[in-house]
Coordinates of C-alpha atoms in Angstrom, one line a residue:
Chain A
M1 CA 10.7 -15.5 -19.8
L2 CA 7.3 -15.1 -18.2
S3 CA 4.8 -18.4 -17.7
V4 CA 1.2 -17.6 -16.2
N5 CA -0.2 -21.1 -15.4
Q6 CA -3.7 -21.7 -14.7
L7 CA -4.1 -18.7 -12.5
S8 CA -7.7 -18.4 -11.2
K9 CA -9.1 -15.5 -8.8
S10 CA -12.2 -14.6 -7.3
Y11 CA -14.1 -12.1 -5.3
G12 CA -16.7 -13.9 -3.4
D13 CA -19.2 -15.7 -5.9
Q14 CA -17.5 -13.3 -8.8
Q15 CA -15.0 -14.9 -10.9
A16 CA -12.3 -12.9 -12.1
L17 CA -9.8 -15.0 -13.7
Q18 CA -10.7 -18.6 -14.5
D19 CA -7.6 -21.0 -15.3
V20 CA -5.5 -18.4 -17.1
S21 CA -2.3 -19.5 -18.7
F22 CA -0.1 -18.1 -21.0
E23 CA 3.8 -17.4 -21.9
L24 CA 5.9 -14.6 -22.8
A25 CA 9.2 -14.9 -24.2
A26 CA 12.0 -12.1 -24.1
G27 CA 11.5 -9.5 -26.6
E28 CA 8.0 -10.5 -27.3
R29 CA 4.9 -8.2 -27.5
V30 CA 2.0 -9.4 -26.4
A31 CA -1.5 -7.8 -26.2
L32 CA -4.0 -8.7 -23.6
L33 CA -7.4 -7.9 -24.8
G34 CA -10.9 -7.9 -23.3
A35 CA -14.2 -6.0 -22.7
N36 CA -14.2 -4.2 -19.5
G37 CA -14.2 -6.7 -16.3
S38 CA -12.8 -9.3 -18.7
G39 CA -9.7 -9.9 -16.1
K40 CA -7.0 -7.9 -18.2
T41 CA -6.7 -5.5 -15.1
T42 CA -6.4 -8.4 -12.5
T43 CA -4.0 -10.3 -14.8
I44 CA -1.6 -7.2 -15.0
N45 CA -1.8 -6.7 -11.4
S46 CA -1.1 -10.4 -10.3
I47 CA 1.9 -10.2 -12.5
C48 CA 2.7 -7.2 -10.6
R49 CA 2.1 -9.2 -7.3
L50 CA -0.3 -6.0 -6.3
L51 CA -3.1 -8.9 -5.5
E52 CA -3.2 -12.3 -4.5
W53 CA -4.8 -15.1 -6.4
Q54 CA -6.4 -18.1 -5.3
Q55 CA -5.0 -21.0 -7.6
G56 CA -2.2 -21.3 -10.0
N57 CA 0.9 -19.9 -10.3
I58 CA 3.4 -17.2 -12.3
L59 CA 6.7 -18.3 -13.2
F60 CA 9.5 -15.7 -14.1
E61 CA 12.6 -17.3 -15.6
Q62 CA 11.5 -20.6 -14.2
Q63 CA 11.1 -18.9 -10.7
D64 CA 8.1 -18.7 -8.8
I65 CA 7.5 -14.9 -8.5
T66 CA 6.0 -15.0 -5.1
K67 CA 9.2 -16.7 -3.7
S68 CA 11.6 -14.8 -5.9
T69 CA 13.3 -11.7 -4.3
D70 CA 14.8 -10.7 -7.3
Y71 CA 11.7 -10.4 -9.6
M72 CA 10.7 -7.2 -8.8
R73 CA 14.0 -5.8 -9.8
H74 CA 12.9 -6.8 -13.4
I75 CA 9.6 -5.7 -14.0
G76 CA 8.1 -2.3 -14.6
A77 CA 5.0 -1.2 -15.1
V78 CA 2.5 1.4 -16.3
L79 CA -0.6 0.9 -14.4
G80 CA -4.1 2.3 -15.0
G81 CA -4.4 5.7 -16.8
C82 CA -1.4 8.4 -15.8
R83 CA -1.5 7.9 -12.1
N84 CA 1.9 6.3 -11.8
V85 CA 4.3 9.2 -10.7
N86 CA 4.8 11.7 -8.4
W87 CA 3.1 14.7 -9.8
R88 CA 5.1 16.9 -7.8
L89 CA 8.4 15.9 -9.2
T90 CA 9.7 16.5 -12.7
A91 CA 9.7 13.5 -15.1
S92 CA 13.3 12.8 -14.8
Q93 CA 13.2 13.3 -11.2
N94 CA 10.5 10.6 -10.9
A95 CA 12.5 8.4 -13.4
E96 CA 15.7 8.9 -11.1
Y97 CA 13.9 8.2 -8.2
F98 CA 12.2 4.9 -9.5
A99 CA 15.5 3.4 -10.9
R100 CA 17.6 4.1 -7.9
L101 CA 14.3 2.2 -6.2
H102 CA 15.0 -0.6 -8.6
G103 CA 18.6 -0.8 -7.6
T104 CA 20.0 0.8 -10.7
S105 CA 23.3 2.3 -10.3
K106 CA 23.3 6.5 -10.4
K107 CA 25.6 6.5 -13.2
Q108 CA 23.2 4.0 -15.2
A109 CA 20.0 5.6 -14.4
F110 CA 21.2 9.0 -15.8
K111 CA 22.6 7.5 -18.7
T112 CA 19.0 5.8 -19.6
I113 CA 17.1 8.4 -18.5
T114 CA 19.3 11.2 -20.7
R115 CA 18.5 8.7 -23.7
L116 CA 14.7 7.9 -23.0
E117 CA 13.9 11.5 -22.1
E118 CA 15.5 12.6 -25.6
Q119 CA 13.3 9.8 -27.5
L120 CA 10.1 10.5 -25.5
G121 CA 10.6 14.2 -26.4
L122 CA 10.4 14.9 -22.7
A123 CA 13.5 17.1 -22.5
Q124 CA 12.1 20.1 -23.3
Y125 CA 9.8 19.7 -20.3
A126 CA 13.0 18.9 -18.0
K127 CA 12.1 21.5 -15.7
K128 CA 8.2 20.9 -15.2
E129 CA 6.6 19.2 -12.7
V130 CA 4.5 16.5 -14.2
G131 CA 1.2 17.8 -12.8
K132 CA 1.9 20.7 -14.9
L133 CA 2.0 18.0 -18.1
S134 CA -0.5 17.1 -21.1
T135 CA -2.1 14.0 -20.6
G136 CA 0.0 12.8 -23.1
N137 CA 3.2 13.7 -21.7
K138 CA 2.2 12.3 -18.2
Q139 CA 2.1 9.0 -19.7
K140 CA 5.1 9.6 -21.3
A141 CA 6.4 10.3 -18.0
A142 CA 5.4 7.1 -16.4
L143 CA 6.9 5.2 -19.2
L144 CA 10.1 7.1 -18.8
S145 CA 9.9 5.7 -14.9
A146 CA 8.8 2.4 -15.8
L147 CA 11.7 2.2 -18.6
A148 CA 14.5 3.8 -16.4
H149 CA 15.6 0.7 -14.7
Q150 CA 15.6 -1.1 -17.8
P151 CA 13.4 -4.0 -16.9
K152 CA 13.4 -7.3 -18.6
L153 CA 9.5 -7.1 -18.7
L154 CA 7.2 -4.0 -19.0
L155 CA 3.5 -4.3 -18.3
L156 CA 1.6 -1.6 -19.6
D157 CA -2.4 -1.3 -18.9
E158 CA -4.2 0.9 -21.2
P159 CA -1.3 2.9 -22.2
T160 CA -2.8 5.1 -24.9
L161 CA -5.7 6.1 -22.8
G162 CA -6.2 9.7 -23.5
L163 CA -3.4 10.1 -25.9
D164 CA -3.7 11.8 -29.3
I165 CA -2.6 10.2 -32.7
Q166 CA 0.9 11.6 -32.8
T167 CA 1.7 10.4 -29.0
V168 CA 0.5 7.0 -29.7
D169 CA 2.7 6.8 -32.8
E170 CA 5.8 7.9 -30.7
L171 CA 4.6 5.7 -28.0
Q172 CA 4.5 2.4 -30.8
K173 CA 8.1 3.9 -32.0
I174 CA 9.6 3.2 -28.4
I175 CA 7.8 0.1 -27.5
I176 CA 9.0 -1.4 -30.6
E177 CA 12.5 0.1 -30.3
Q178 CA 13.0 -1.2 -26.8
S179 CA 11.7 -4.5 -27.2
N180 CA 14.3 -5.1 -30.4
E181 CA 17.2 -3.2 -29.2
L182 CA 17.1 -4.5 -25.8
N183 CA 15.0 -7.6 -26.0
Q184 CA 12.3 -6.4 -23.4
A185 CA 9.0 -8.2 -23.6
F186 CA 5.8 -6.2 -23.6
L187 CA 2.5 -7.3 -22.0
I188 CA -0.1 -4.8 -22.9
T189 CA -3.5 -4.0 -22.7
S190 CA -5.7 -1.9 -24.7
H191 CA -8.9 -1.4 -26.2
D192 CA -7.0 0.5 -29.1
M193 CA -6.8 -2.4 -31.6
A194 CA -5.2 -0.4 -34.3
F195 CA -2.4 0.6 -31.8
I196 CA -2.0 -3.3 -30.7
E197 CA -2.2 -4.4 -34.5
K198 CA 0.9 -1.9 -35.2
I199 CA 3.2 -3.1 -32.6
C200 CA 2.1 -6.9 -31.1
T201 CA 3.0 -10.0 -32.8
R202 CA 0.5 -12.0 -30.6
V203 CA -2.6 -11.6 -28.8
I204 CA -4.5 -13.2 -25.9
V205 CA -8.0 -12.7 -25.6
L206 CA -9.7 -12.9 -22.2
N207 CA -13.3 -12.9 -21.8
K208 CA -15.3 -12.9 -18.2
G209 CA -12.0 -14.2 -16.7
K210 CA -11.1 -16.9 -19.2
V211 CA -8.8 -17.2 -22.1
I212 CA -11.0 -17.3 -25.5
Y213 CA -8.0 -16.8 -27.6
S214 CA -4.3 -17.0 -27.5
G215 CA -2.3 -16.8 -31.0
D216 CA -1.1 -14.7 -33.7
I217 CA -2.7 -11.4 -34.4
K218 CA -3.1 -12.5 -38.2
A219 CA -4.8 -15.6 -37.0
L220 CA -7.5 -13.6 -34.8
K221 CA -8.0 -11.2 -37.8
E222 CA -8.9 -14.4 -40.0
Q223 CA -11.3 -15.4 -37.2
L224 CA -13.0 -12.1 -37.4
Y225 CA -15.7 -11.1 -39.5
H226 CA -14.8 -8.4 -42.2
F227 CA -18.2 -6.9 -43.2
E228 CA -21.2 -5.7 -41.5
M229 CA -24.7 -5.3 -43.1
R230 CA -27.6 -3.4 -41.1
L231 CA -31.2 -3.9 -42.4
K232 CA -34.0 -1.9 -40.9
L233 CA -37.6 -3.3 -42.2
T234 CA -41.2 -2.9 -41.4
P235 CA -42.4 -5.0 -38.4
P236 CA -43.9 -7.9 -40.4
D237 CA -41.0 -7.9 -43.0
N238 CA -39.0 -8.5 -40.1
T239 CA -40.3 -11.4 -38.7
Q240 CA -40.4 -13.0 -42.4
I241 CA -36.8 -12.3 -43.2
E242 CA -35.1 -13.7 -39.8
G243 CA -36.0 -17.1 -40.6
H244 CA -34.7 -17.0 -44.2
L245 CA -31.5 -15.2 -43.1
K246 CA -29.6 -18.2 -41.5
E247 CA -30.3 -20.1 -44.8
L248 CA -28.9 -17.5 -46.9
W249 CA -25.8 -17.2 -45.2
P250 CA -24.0 -20.7 -45.9
N251 CA -20.6 -19.7 -44.3
H252 CA -18.7 -17.5 -42.0
S253 CA -21.8 -15.1 -40.5
H254 CA -23.5 -13.9 -37.5
L255 CA -27.0 -12.7 -36.9
S256 CA -28.0 -10.0 -33.8
S257 CA -30.5 -7.3 -33.9
E258 CA -30.2 -4.0 -32.2
D259 CA -32.5 -1.1 -32.3
E260 CA -34.8 -2.9 -34.8
Q261 CA -32.4 -3.4 -37.3
I262 CA -31.0 -6.9 -38.2
I263 CA -27.1 -6.9 -38.5
V264 CA -25.3 -9.1 -40.3
H265 CA -21.7 -9.7 -39.9
Y266 CA -19.7 -11.8 -42.8
D267 CA -16.3 -12.6 -44.3
S268 CA -16.7 -11.7 -48.1
P269 CA -18.2 -9.0 -50.1
E270 CA -20.5 -11.2 -52.4
Q271 CA -22.0 -12.8 -49.7
A272 CA -24.6 -9.9 -49.6
F273 CA -25.9 -10.5 -53.0
A274 CA -28.2 -13.2 -51.9
T275 CA -29.9 -11.1 -49.2
I276 CA -30.4 -8.1 -51.4
N277 CA -31.6 -11.0 -54.4
W278 CA -33.8 -12.6 -51.7
L279 CA -35.1 -9.1 -50.6
A280 CA -36.1 -8.3 -54.7
Q281 CA -37.7 -11.4 -55.0
Q282 CA -39.9 -11.0 -52.1
A283 CA -40.6 -7.4 -52.9
I284 CA -39.5 -6.1 -49.6
V285 CA -38.4 -2.5 -49.7
P286 CA -36.1 -1.7 -46.6
L287 CA -36.6 1.3 -44.5
D288 CA -32.9 1.2 -44.4
L289 CA -29.6 -1.0 -45.7
T290 CA -26.1 -0.3 -45.6
I291 CA -23.1 -2.4 -45.8
N292 CA -19.8 -1.3 -44.0
P293 CA -16.5 -2.7 -43.8
L294 CA -15.7 -3.7 -40.4
S295 CA -13.0 -2.1 -38.4
V296 CA -10.9 -4.1 -36.3
E297 CA -12.2 -3.1 -33.1
T298 CA -15.7 -3.9 -34.0
A299 CA -14.6 -7.0 -35.4
Y300 CA -13.1 -8.1 -32.2
Q301 CA -15.8 -7.0 -30.4
T302 CA -18.4 -9.3 -32.5
L303 CA -16.2 -12.0 -31.4
L304 CA -16.6 -11.8 -27.7
D305 CA -20.4 -11.2 -28.7
Q306 CA -20.4 -14.7 -30.2
E307 CA -18.5 -16.1 -27.2
V308 CA -21.3 -14.4 -24.9
N309 CA -23.9 -15.9 -27.0
A310 CA -22.5 -19.5 -27.4
Chain B
M1 CA 19.5 -2.2 -3.0
S2 CA 20.7 -2.0 0.7
F3 CA 18.8 -0.2 3.4
S4 CA 21.2 2.9 3.6
A5 CA 20.5 3.6 -0.1
L6 CA 16.9 3.5 0.3
I7 CA 17.4 6.0 2.9
A8 CA 19.6 7.9 0.6
N9 CA 17.0 7.7 -2.1
E10 CA 14.0 8.8 0.2
T11 CA 16.3 11.7 1.3
K12 CA 16.7 12.6 -2.2
L13 CA 13.1 12.6 -2.6
Q14 CA 12.3 14.7 0.2
V15 CA 14.9 17.4 -1.1
Y16 CA 13.4 17.5 -4.3
E17 CA 9.8 17.9 -3.0
M18 CA 11.1 20.8 -0.2
K19 CA 12.9 22.3 -3.2
Q20 CA 10.0 22.4 -5.6
Y21 CA 7.7 23.5 -2.7
W22 CA 9.9 25.9 -1.2
F23 CA 7.1 28.1 -0.1
E24 CA 4.9 25.4 1.8
T25 CA 8.4 24.2 3.6
V26 CA 9.0 27.6 4.8
S27 CA 5.6 28.3 5.5
S28 CA 4.9 25.2 7.4
L29 CA 8.3 26.1 9.7
V30 CA 6.7 29.5 10.2
M31 CA 3.0 28.3 11.2
M32 CA 4.7 25.7 13.9
C33 CA 6.5 28.7 15.4
A34 CA 3.4 30.8 15.3
V35 CA 1.2 28.1 16.9
F36 CA 4.1 27.6 19.6
A37 CA 3.9 31.5 20.2
G38 CA 0.4 31.4 20.9
L39 CA 0.3 28.8 23.1
F40 CA 3.3 30.3 24.9
Y41 CA 1.6 33.7 25.6
G42 CA -1.2 32.0 26.5
V43 CA 0.1 29.9 29.1
K44 CA 2.3 32.7 30.4
S45 CA -0.8 34.6 31.1
F46 CA -2.2 32.1 33.2
T47 CA 1.0 31.4 35.3
T48 CA 2.0 33.3 38.3
P49 CA 5.3 34.9 38.7
G50 CA 6.5 32.1 41.2
D51 CA 5.8 29.1 39.1
G52 CA 6.0 30.6 35.6
A53 CA 9.5 29.4 34.7
T54 CA 8.8 25.9 35.4
S55 CA 5.4 26.0 33.4
L56 CA 7.0 27.7 30.4
D57 CA 10.2 25.3 30.3
G58 CA 7.7 22.3 30.6
L59 CA 5.7 24.0 27.8
V60 CA 8.6 24.6 25.3
F61 CA 9.8 21.0 25.9
G62 CA 6.5 19.4 25.6
F63 CA 5.8 21.2 22.2
L64 CA 9.1 19.9 21.1
L65 CA 8.2 16.3 22.0
W66 CA 4.9 16.6 20.6
I67 CA 6.1 17.9 17.3
F68 CA 8.8 15.2 17.2
A69 CA 6.0 12.5 18.2
L70 CA 3.4 13.8 15.3
S71 CA 6.2 13.8 12.8
A72 CA 7.4 10.0 13.6
Y73 CA 3.6 9.0 13.8
S74 CA 2.6 10.7 10.4
S75 CA 5.8 9.8 8.5
I76 CA 3.9 6.5 7.2
T77 CA 0.5 7.6 7.5
K78 CA 0.9 10.7 5.7
S79 CA 3.1 9.3 3.1
L80 CA 1.2 6.5 2.3
V81 CA -2.3 8.5 2.2
E82 CA -0.8 11.0 0.5
D83 CA 1.2 8.7 -2.4
N84 CA -2.4 6.8 -2.3
Q85 CA -4.2 10.0 -3.2
K86 CA -1.4 11.0 -6.0
G87 CA -2.0 7.6 -7.4
F88 CA 1.5 6.4 -7.4
L89 CA 1.0 4.0 -4.4
E90 CA 0.9 0.9 -6.5
Q91 CA 4.5 1.7 -8.0
L92 CA 6.0 1.9 -4.5
F93 CA 4.8 -1.7 -3.9
L94 CA 6.8 -2.7 -6.8
C95 CA 9.8 -1.5 -4.8
P96 CA 12.0 -4.9 -4.8
N97 CA 12.9 -4.2 -1.0
G98 CA 9.5 -4.6 0.0
F99 CA 7.0 -1.8 0.8
T100 CA 7.4 -2.2 4.4
Q101 CA 11.2 -2.0 4.3
L102 CA 10.7 1.4 2.0
M103 CA 8.1 2.9 4.7
L104 CA 10.9 2.4 7.3
A105 CA 13.3 4.2 5.7
R106 CA 11.0 6.9 4.9
S107 CA 10.2 7.1 8.4
L108 CA 13.5 7.1 9.7
V109 CA 14.5 10.3 6.6
E110 CA 11.5 11.9 8.2
M111 CA 12.7 11.6 11.6
M112 CA 16.0 12.9 10.4
W113 CA 14.6 15.8 8.9
S114 CA 12.3 16.1 12.1
V115 CA 15.4 16.6 13.9
V116 CA 16.6 19.5 11.3
F117 CA 13.3 21.2 11.9
V118 CA 12.7 20.8 15.6
T119 CA 16.2 22.4 16.3
L120 CA 15.2 25.2 14.0
I121 CA 12.0 25.7 15.6
A122 CA 13.3 25.1 19.5
Y123 CA 15.8 27.9 18.7
I124 CA 13.0 30.3 17.0
T125 CA 10.6 29.7 19.6
M126 CA 13.0 30.1 22.6
F127 CA 14.5 33.3 20.8
V128 CA 11.2 34.7 20.2
T129 CA 9.6 33.9 23.7
N130 CA 12.8 34.6 25.3
N131 CA 12.4 31.7 27.5
W132 CA 16.2 29.8 26.8
I133 CA 16.1 26.5 28.1
D134 CA 19.6 24.6 28.4
L135 CA 18.5 21.6 26.3
N136 CA 21.3 18.7 25.5
F137 CA 20.1 18.2 21.8
F138 CA 22.1 15.1 21.6
Y139 CA 20.3 13.1 24.6
F140 CA 17.1 14.6 23.3
Y141 CA 17.5 13.2 20.1
L142 CA 18.9 9.9 21.2
L143 CA 16.2 9.3 23.5
M144 CA 13.2 10.5 20.8
F145 CA 14.8 8.4 18.0
I146 CA 14.4 5.3 20.6
S147 CA 11.0 6.2 22.0
S148 CA 9.5 7.2 18.5
L149 CA 9.8 3.9 17.2
S150 CA 7.0 2.8 19.2
L151 CA 4.8 5.5 17.3
V152 CA 6.4 4.3 13.9
G153 CA 4.8 1.2 14.7
L154 CA 1.3 2.9 15.4
G155 CA 1.8 4.4 12.1
F156 CA 2.2 1.4 10.7
I157 CA -1.2 0.2 11.9
V158 CA -2.9 3.1 11.0
S159 CA -1.3 3.1 7.4
G160 CA -2.7 -1.0 7.4
L161 CA -6.3 0.4 7.7
A162 CA -6.0 3.1 5.3
L163 CA -5.0 0.7 2.5
N164 CA -8.2 -1.2 3.6
F165 CA -10.6 1.3 4.7
K166 CA -9.3 4.2 2.9
K167 CA -10.8 7.3 5.1
V168 CA -8.9 7.2 8.5
G169 CA -8.7 10.7 9.0
T170 CA -10.9 10.7 12.0
I171 CA -8.0 8.3 13.5
A172 CA -5.4 10.5 12.4
A173 CA -7.0 13.4 14.0
L174 CA -7.8 11.7 16.8
F175 CA -4.1 10.8 17.4
N176 CA -2.9 14.3 16.8
I177 CA -4.8 15.3 20.0
A178 CA -3.7 12.1 21.7
F179 CA -0.3 12.7 21.4
M180 CA -0.3 16.1 23.3
G181 CA -2.0 13.6 26.4
L182 CA 0.9 11.4 25.7
V183 CA 4.0 13.5 25.8
A184 CA 2.4 14.8 29.2
I185 CA 1.5 11.5 31.1
D186 CA 4.1 10.8 33.8
A187 CA 4.7 6.9 32.6
L188 CA 8.0 6.6 35.0
P189 CA 8.4 4.6 37.1
L190 CA 6.6 1.7 35.5
N191 CA 2.9 2.2 35.7
I192 CA 0.1 1.5 33.6
F193 CA 0.4 4.1 31.6
S194 CA 4.0 2.7 30.7
L195 CA 2.1 0.4 28.3
L196 CA 1.0 3.2 26.0
P197 CA 3.2 4.4 23.3
F198 CA 5.7 7.1 23.3
T199 CA 4.7 8.1 27.1
A200 CA 7.7 6.3 28.6
G201 CA 10.4 8.1 26.5
A202 CA 9.0 11.3 27.0
S203 CA 8.8 10.7 30.6
L204 CA 12.6 9.6 30.3
S205 CA 13.6 12.8 28.5
R206 CA 11.8 15.1 30.8
D207 CA 13.7 13.2 33.7
I208 CA 16.9 13.8 32.3
L209 CA 16.8 17.1 30.2
L210 CA 14.4 19.1 32.3
Q211 CA 14.8 17.6 35.8
N212 CA 18.4 16.8 35.4
E213 CA 18.1 13.6 37.1
P214 CA 20.9 10.6 36.1
L215 CA 20.1 7.9 33.7
N216 CA 17.9 5.1 34.8
M217 CA 19.0 1.9 33.2
F218 CA 15.8 0.1 34.1
H219 CA 13.6 3.2 32.9
L220 CA 15.7 2.9 29.7
A221 CA 14.8 -1.0 29.2
I222 CA 11.4 0.3 29.9
V223 CA 11.5 2.8 26.9
V224 CA 13.4 0.3 24.7
T225 CA 10.9 -2.5 25.0
N226 CA 7.9 -0.3 24.6
S227 CA 9.4 0.9 21.4
V228 CA 10.4 -2.6 20.4
V229 CA 7.2 -4.2 21.2
Y230 CA 4.9 -1.4 19.2
L231 CA 7.3 -1.7 16.3
V232 CA 7.3 -5.4 16.2
V233 CA 3.4 -5.7 16.5
G234 CA 3.0 -2.6 14.1
I235 CA 4.8 -4.3 11.3
F236 CA 3.1 -7.3 11.9
V237 CA -0.4 -6.1 11.8
F238 CA 0.7 -4.0 9.0
K239 CA 1.9 -6.9 6.7
H240 CA -1.6 -8.9 7.7
L241 CA -3.4 -5.6 6.4
V242 CA -1.3 -5.6 3.4
K243 CA -2.2 -8.9 2.6
R244 CA -5.8 -8.3 2.9
A245 CA -5.7 -5.5 0.8
K246 CA -4.2 -7.5 -2.0
R247 CA -6.5 -10.6 -1.7
L248 CA -9.5 -8.1 -2.0
N249 CA -7.9 -5.9 -4.6
L250 CA -8.0 -2.9 -2.7
L251 CA -4.5 -1.6 -3.2
G252 CA -5.1 1.9 -5.2
Q253 CA -8.8 2.1 -5.2
Y254 CA -8.9 5.6 -3.9

């Protein structure tokens, strides 16, 4: 359905996107991940034709989006934060306006908005202007407007920003329902890995404008570390251990230091035994030693850090 | 979506906003009348009994021209700056008809509302001041619609600048004052002032409606040419500035 091919964009010397390529099929839910400034929003804005790129192209149903007059009818977007709708209008007035703007008939728009308003739990606020709604409900109102014309492709830029857990759960449910029942494709950027893990089947990881991973979310998780050991030693011991640690971690592991702590990311619990044993043999008493399982978010960050170090 | 459907959608949007914020709608109307009453009695206190009627007719007429000119010009700029501040401008750029067509539809709707408001203000101010001028509203609006297109073009240019440079309040304020001059300048028969936007239209409507002169086709041609040129140039410059804003990723960075 959507094909982004070798997209490049720069601002002066700063490269915002470098040969970014990926595809998105109908009904697919794909996450676009990356740290701040990695190029996620630039990618989304390019797909929305809100900015011009220098190289590459974007095809929608085999047609170049810059040449297709019909393209805009088939996309919906919730862009950065919750500033997507007219705050002086109610959620349904906004949705009606945007649905009509995208060429949906009045009857069809009414039908869709009524259904979605119920699903999103916005019906009870029918008479309230968006400006008077909570952050979560403002975000829902933006989603209602983006979905009201039943687009084939939905672009959601940080849809969970500022939302509570319950609202995030509701949002997940709606996205899954929409894509399963109506075969709508979703491209979602988010820092919320738990959210992404629950709804997306595929992820694309961007770093400094480049795609560093594209594939199955399970395969991504396999590439990530699962545990973190933090060691704080007195200065001479600190230097001594650094040389040994590289030998002590034969497999998948990553070393870094922060706040005078040595941080080791690794795959399986038993890998820690060798270090503890080595410390005992050397009679080194650490000032602090902690071992914790890594959250998906932190583990994903280590993937980015590795890429930076490489 | 057809252009007429776009206009219908914009009209509905404005009705929603006016209903939701009825107090603002009413108070702006009252404010306009109050400003005019102030102006009227101010001028009246300076005029001698002999030239009073002519000056006051000119004042009422000039005021109506100014309001119409202001609404035509600000229809796009105000909307663009406000939507930018409200934060959903990018969503308007997703309109399948294109942003320019959407803005054109919006300005036409704004002008239609101006027709309603100007008529209301005209009757209220004439009633308040007891200075009744025999105005043919059909001719007035027809000429205003034609000549205001030049100001829509000007609005496009300023809006394009607003997209790129964000703060254009000074230019907007400058134009608000400049319009007072534009509606008063005598731009007919053809002279250097005919090149300014709206001036020829204002002069023609004054000639026909206040001086009761017959319609001069050559003068009408000047008004039409002035409007078409300003509108086309305005749209061209606007599209160029939108392209620049997209190239530099400036849309929505408020």
